Amino acid sequence: MITLPWLDPDTLDFPPTHEALTEPNGLLAAGADLSAERLIHAYRHGIFPWYEAGQPTLWWTPDPRAVLFPGRLHLSRSLRKTIRQQPFEVSCDKAFEAVMRACAEPRDYGAGTWITDEMLSAYCHLHEQGIAHSVEVWQNGNLVGGLYGLALGRVFFGESMFSRKDNASKVGFAYLEAQLRAWNFQVIDCQVGSAHMFSLGAEEISREAFEQILLDCVYLPSVTGPWELNTPVL
């Protein structure tokens, strides 16, 4: 039986991250709300919410941490060809809620139920504050891919992505990585490793190393939104 610390709703305090469980990896605490202040405080310390409808809010800080360092993006030959052919139009911060809702749709490999109505509302509020951002991939006026996440200082915290056409989310991510690199962002947080992200160049580092990056980078001046993606990918 798992026993978790319950957060005090009247403070922003979290337990020390080294107290997170190893199984399931990184589960740290439960409870409290998704206020903008709590979310910003959590992300600055490498903590993020992830839970399904009907569960209490669960907070995570996995070890190791999956990250991608700008400048180390791997573009396969086929992805480079797709980018050169320009079958998509890519934008930023034009349809944040639509991207979140698309990310929440059921997938072939599992349901996206962790993006609850509460999370949708909380992250849309962060978007209105210029903290959360979306990348949209369009084809013939239709939204066919995209991703969203948070930017604090010079760190981008990726949350989720979706594709309705082959390579759509990868193209969107490539445009985002190029822009973040131009803005001197130091790391893109991918949270937990996946074959999809590893194929793009993500790697795993220790929680301690990730937290040091955060300490160095999340309080640097932020790039104000809404964002525009105007840096060439190739």
Coordinates of C-alpha atoms in Angstrom, one line a residue:
M1 CA 0.0 0.0 0.0
I2 CA 1.4 3.4 -1.0
T3 CA 1.3 6.2 1.6
L4 CA 1.9 9.7 0.2
P5 CA 2.3 13.0 1.9
W6 CA -0.7 15.2 1.4
L7 CA 0.0 18.8 0.5
D8 CA -1.2 21.6 2.7
P9 CA -3.6 23.7 0.5
D10 CA -2.6 26.8 2.4
T11 CA 1.0 26.7 1.4
L12 CA 3.1 26.0 -1.7
D13 CA 5.4 23.6 0.1
F14 CA 6.3 20.2 -1.4
P15 CA 8.3 17.4 0.3
P16 CA 12.0 17.2 -0.6
T17 CA 12.2 15.6 -4.0
H18 CA 14.6 13.0 -2.9
E19 CA 11.7 11.5 -0.9
A20 CA 9.8 10.6 -4.1
L21 CA 9.0 7.0 -4.6
T22 CA 11.1 4.8 -6.8
E23 CA 8.0 2.7 -7.7
P24 CA 6.1 4.2 -9.3
N25 CA 9.0 6.3 -10.3
G26 CA 8.9 9.8 -9.0
L27 CA 5.6 9.9 -7.2
L28 CA 6.1 12.6 -4.6
A29 CA 2.8 13.8 -3.1
A30 CA -0.9 14.2 -3.5
G31 CA -3.6 16.9 -3.0
A32 CA -3.9 20.6 -3.2
D33 CA -5.1 22.6 -6.2
L34 CA -3.7 23.6 -9.6
S35 CA -3.4 27.3 -9.0
A36 CA -1.0 29.2 -11.2
E37 CA 1.2 30.0 -8.2
R38 CA 1.4 26.3 -7.2
L39 CA 2.1 25.1 -10.7
I40 CA 4.9 27.7 -11.3
H41 CA 6.5 26.8 -7.9
A42 CA 6.3 23.1 -8.7
Y43 CA 7.8 23.3 -12.2
R44 CA 10.6 25.5 -10.9
H45 CA 11.5 22.6 -8.6
G46 CA 11.1 19.9 -11.3
I47 CA 7.7 18.7 -10.1
F48 CA 4.6 18.3 -12.3
P49 CA 1.0 17.1 -11.9
W50 CA -0.2 13.9 -13.6
Y51 CA -3.3 12.1 -12.6
E52 CA -6.5 10.7 -14.1
A53 CA -10.1 11.9 -13.6
G54 CA -11.4 10.7 -10.3
Q55 CA -8.0 10.6 -8.6
P56 CA -6.6 13.2 -6.3
T57 CA -4.0 15.5 -7.8
L58 CA -0.7 13.5 -7.9
W59 CA 2.7 15.3 -8.1
W60 CA 5.7 13.7 -9.8
T61 CA 9.5 14.2 -10.0
P62 CA 11.0 11.1 -11.8
D63 CA 14.6 10.0 -11.6
P64 CA 16.2 9.8 -14.2
R65 CA 14.7 12.7 -16.1
A66 CA 14.2 12.8 -19.8
V67 CA 15.5 16.0 -21.4
L68 CA 16.5 17.3 -24.8
F69 CA 19.2 19.9 -25.0
P70 CA 18.6 22.5 -27.8
G71 CA 21.2 21.9 -30.5
R72 CA 21.1 18.1 -30.1
L73 CA 17.8 17.5 -31.9
H74 CA 18.1 14.5 -34.3
L75 CA 16.3 15.0 -37.6
S76 CA 16.1 11.8 -39.6
R77 CA 16.5 11.9 -43.3
S78 CA 12.8 11.4 -43.9
L79 CA 11.9 14.2 -41.4
R80 CA 14.3 16.6 -43.1
K81 CA 12.7 15.7 -46.4
T82 CA 9.2 16.4 -44.9
I83 CA 10.4 19.8 -43.6
R84 CA 11.9 20.8 -46.9
Q85 CA 8.7 19.8 -48.8
Q86 CA 6.7 22.1 -46.4
P87 CA 3.4 20.1 -46.4
F88 CA 2.4 21.9 -43.1
E89 CA 2.0 25.4 -41.8
V90 CA 3.4 25.9 -38.3
S91 CA 2.3 28.6 -35.8
C92 CA 2.7 29.3 -32.1
D93 CA 0.2 30.4 -29.5
K94 CA -2.7 30.6 -32.0
A95 CA -4.9 27.8 -30.7
F96 CA -3.7 26.8 -27.3
E97 CA -7.0 25.3 -26.0
A98 CA -7.5 23.4 -29.2
V99 CA -4.1 21.8 -28.9
M100 CA -4.7 20.8 -25.3
R101 CA -8.0 19.3 -26.2
A102 CA -6.5 17.4 -29.1
C103 CA -3.7 16.1 -26.8
A104 CA -6.5 14.8 -24.4
E105 CA -8.2 12.7 -27.1
P106 CA -7.9 8.9 -26.9
R107 CA -4.8 7.4 -28.7
D108 CA -4.3 4.0 -30.2
Y109 CA -1.8 3.3 -27.5
G110 CA -3.9 4.6 -24.6
A111 CA -6.4 7.2 -23.4
G112 CA -5.4 10.8 -22.8
T113 CA -7.6 11.0 -19.7
W114 CA -4.8 12.6 -17.6
I115 CA -5.6 16.0 -19.2
T116 CA -8.7 16.6 -17.0
D117 CA -11.0 19.6 -17.2
E118 CA -9.2 20.9 -14.2
M119 CA -5.9 20.7 -15.9
L120 CA -7.3 22.2 -19.1
S121 CA -8.6 25.2 -17.1
A122 CA -5.3 25.6 -15.2
Y123 CA -3.0 25.5 -18.2
C124 CA -5.2 27.8 -20.2
H125 CA -4.9 30.3 -17.4
L126 CA -1.1 30.0 -17.6
H127 CA -1.3 30.6 -21.3
E128 CA -3.3 33.8 -20.7
Q129 CA -0.4 34.8 -18.4
G130 CA 2.1 34.2 -21.2
I131 CA 3.7 31.2 -19.4
A132 CA 2.2 28.3 -21.2
H133 CA 2.6 28.0 -25.0
S134 CA 1.4 25.9 -27.9
V135 CA 2.8 25.0 -31.3
E136 CA 0.2 24.3 -33.9
V137 CA 0.7 22.3 -37.2
W138 CA -1.9 23.0 -39.9
Q139 CA -2.7 21.4 -43.2
N140 CA -5.3 23.0 -45.5
G141 CA -6.6 25.0 -42.6
N142 CA -7.0 21.9 -40.3
L143 CA -5.2 21.4 -37.1
V144 CA -3.2 18.1 -37.7
G145 CA -0.6 18.2 -35.0
G146 CA 0.9 20.2 -32.1
L147 CA 2.3 20.4 -28.7
Y148 CA 2.2 22.5 -25.5
G149 CA 4.2 23.3 -22.5
L150 CA 5.5 25.9 -20.1
A151 CA 8.4 28.3 -20.3
L152 CA 10.1 29.5 -17.2
G153 CA 13.3 31.4 -17.6
R154 CA 15.4 29.6 -20.2
V155 CA 13.7 26.2 -19.6
F156 CA 10.8 24.8 -21.7
F157 CA 8.7 22.1 -19.9
G158 CA 7.1 20.0 -22.6
E159 CA 3.7 18.5 -21.6
S160 CA 2.1 16.7 -24.5
M161 CA 1.9 16.4 -28.2
F162 CA -0.4 14.9 -30.8
S163 CA -0.4 14.0 -34.5
R164 CA -3.3 13.4 -36.9
K165 CA -0.9 13.2 -39.9
D166 CA 2.5 11.4 -40.2
N167 CA 5.3 13.5 -38.8
A168 CA 3.1 16.5 -37.9
S169 CA 4.1 16.7 -34.2
K170 CA 7.8 16.1 -35.1
V171 CA 7.7 19.0 -37.5
G172 CA 6.1 21.2 -34.9
F173 CA 8.7 20.1 -32.3
A174 CA 11.6 20.8 -34.8
Y175 CA 10.3 24.4 -35.3
L176 CA 10.0 24.9 -31.5
E177 CA 13.5 23.5 -30.9
A178 CA 15.0 25.8 -33.5
Q179 CA 13.4 28.9 -31.9
L180 CA 14.3 27.9 -28.3
R181 CA 17.9 27.4 -29.5
A182 CA 17.9 30.9 -31.0
W183 CA 16.6 32.2 -27.7
N184 CA 19.3 30.5 -25.7
F185 CA 17.1 28.1 -23.9
Q186 CA 19.2 25.6 -22.0
V187 CA 17.0 22.5 -21.9
I188 CA 13.6 21.1 -23.0
D189 CA 12.1 18.9 -20.3
C190 CA 10.5 15.7 -21.6
Q191 CA 9.6 14.4 -18.2
V192 CA 9.7 10.6 -18.8
G193 CA 11.6 9.0 -21.7
S194 CA 9.8 7.5 -24.6
A195 CA 10.9 5.9 -27.9
H196 CA 9.3 8.8 -29.7
M197 CA 11.4 11.4 -27.8
F198 CA 14.6 9.3 -27.8
S199 CA 14.3 9.2 -31.6
L200 CA 14.4 13.0 -31.6
G201 CA 17.5 13.2 -29.5
A202 CA 16.2 13.1 -25.9
E203 CA 18.4 11.7 -23.2
E204 CA 18.2 10.8 -19.5
I205 CA 19.9 12.7 -16.8
S206 CA 19.7 12.3 -13.0
R207 CA 17.1 14.2 -11.0
E208 CA 20.0 16.0 -9.2
A209 CA 21.5 17.2 -12.5
F210 CA 18.1 18.4 -13.8
E211 CA 17.4 20.3 -10.6
Q212 CA 20.8 22.0 -10.9
I213 CA 19.9 23.1 -14.4
L214 CA 16.6 24.5 -13.1
L215 CA 18.4 26.4 -10.3
D216 CA 20.7 28.0 -12.9
C217 CA 18.0 28.7 -15.5
V218 CA 14.4 29.1 -14.4
Y219 CA 14.9 32.5 -12.8
L220 CA 16.6 34.0 -15.9
P221 CA 14.6 36.6 -17.9
S222 CA 11.8 34.9 -19.8
V223 CA 10.8 35.4 -23.4
T224 CA 7.5 37.2 -23.3
G225 CA 4.5 35.9 -25.2
P226 CA 2.7 35.4 -27.5
W227 CA 5.5 33.6 -29.3
E228 CA 6.4 33.6 -33.0
L229 CA 8.4 30.9 -34.6
N230 CA 10.7 32.7 -37.1
T231 CA 14.0 30.7 -36.9
P232 CA 14.8 28.4 -39.8
V233 CA 14.8 24.7 -38.9
L234 CA 17.2 23.6 -41.7

